[in-house]
Amino acid sequence: MISRIENKGREYGSYIKSGEYRWFVRETGSADSRLGTIVFLHGAPSHSYSYRNVMSQMSDAGFHCFAPDWLGFGFSDKPEKGYDDFDFTENEFHEELDKLLDVLEVKYPFFLVVQGFLVGSYGLTWALKNPSRISKLAILNSPLTASSPLPGLFQQLRIPLLGEFTAQNAIMAERFIEAGSPYVLKLDKADVYRLPYLASSGPGFALLEAARKVNFKDISSRIGAGFSSGSWDKPVLVAWGISDKYLPQSVAEEFQKGNPNVVKLQMIEGAGHMPQEDWPEKVVDGLRYFFLNYT
């Protein structure tokens, strides 16, 4: 099976050396794109492939786009516990992202788009640490408040033995995506989400380590408080797939009420937990209008 799919899913991508590691980074547009730079950050257990259609269309509209696979995920390097210094903590993900942005020569401030659990949440806490680097922030379905439910996958990963077994299930990522969406992935797309977990045990162990290092409730609480009125003043778009099976619409509404003068809420009908995969055209319409018009 690996030989059939091993070259799939690398649209717009190349390997970039940053510090001790190689990141797989998708890029569309160019540094002289007239409308600025967008950085897209994915959540777990997915990777940057989910943004391929959105970033292609956004570069056609005049933006320069980057979408990296977080370390341990997708096609980026998989640091090994006990052999590398990387220990899958929030601070380490932040530090390595800082290094990558410098290598990519991303000019500040830029537009940031974030989606998903765990490393997606780390994208949001990175923004809270670096508000001066952000021009505008767009959030797709992500845990944003202390009331955000935790999907069963992440609960299982934290249980001894069951977590190890779950992390090495090669079809875990595609099943997680499908379970959060009103649609079933087509085979060619499912192949790409499955590929990193088929190719080695590294992504599974990375997911396991990261899930056991994070306090999900704490990070969701910090995100809710950090983007509330009086704490955050940059424009925020929450573009929410209303058919998300993991995170109810009430999470987005509660988050928006915390800072109503800054946070714009857009509901996306027909999309689930990953709107960028389910309905990229609607995501592009929302991002383009927000980045160009909303202040």
Coordinates of C-alpha atoms in Angstrom, one line a residue, residues 31 33 35-41 63-68 70 94 97-114 122-138 232 234-236 290-291:
A31 CA 7.2 37.1 -1.2
S33 CA 2.5 39.2 -3.3
L35 CA -1.7 41.6 -0.2
G36 CA 0.7 40.1 2.4
T37 CA 1.6 36.8 4.0
I38 CA -0.8 34.2 5.5
V39 CA 0.5 31.4 7.7
F40 CA -1.8 28.4 8.1
L41 CA -1.4 26.1 11.1
F63 CA -1.6 36.5 -0.9
H64 CA 1.7 34.7 -0.1
C65 CA 0.9 31.5 1.8
F66 CA 2.8 29.1 4.0
A67 CA 1.4 26.0 5.6
P68 CA 3.9 23.9 7.6
W70 CA 4.1 20.7 12.8
H94 CA 6.6 27.6 20.0
L97 CA 7.9 27.6 15.1
D98 CA 9.8 30.9 15.8
K99 CA 12.9 29.4 14.2
L100 CA 11.0 28.3 11.2
L101 CA 9.3 31.7 10.6
D102 CA 12.8 33.3 10.7
V103 CA 14.1 30.8 8.2
L104 CA 11.1 31.4 5.9
E105 CA 11.8 35.2 6.3
V106 CA 8.1 35.8 7.1
K107 CA 7.6 39.5 7.5
Y108 CA 5.7 40.8 10.5
P109 CA 2.9 41.5 11.0
F110 CA 1.2 38.6 9.0
F111 CA -2.2 37.0 8.8
L112 CA -2.5 33.8 10.9
V113 CA -5.1 31.0 10.3
V114 CA -5.4 28.2 12.9
Y122 CA -0.5 25.8 20.3
G123 CA -0.9 28.0 17.3
L124 CA -3.3 30.2 19.2
T125 CA -1.2 30.4 22.4
W126 CA 1.8 31.3 20.1
A127 CA -0.4 34.2 18.9
L128 CA -1.1 35.3 22.5
K129 CA 2.6 35.4 23.1
N130 CA 3.3 37.4 19.9
P131 CA 0.4 39.8 19.3
S132 CA 2.7 42.4 17.6
R133 CA 3.5 39.8 14.9
I134 CA -0.1 39.3 14.0
S135 CA -2.1 41.6 11.7
K136 CA -5.4 39.6 11.8
L137 CA -6.2 36.2 13.1
A138 CA -8.7 33.7 11.6
W232 CA -6.7 41.1 22.8
K234 CA -6.4 42.5 16.9
P235 CA -9.3 41.6 14.5
V236 CA -10.4 38.0 14.8
F290 CA -12.0 39.5 6.4
F291 CA -8.3 40.1 5.5

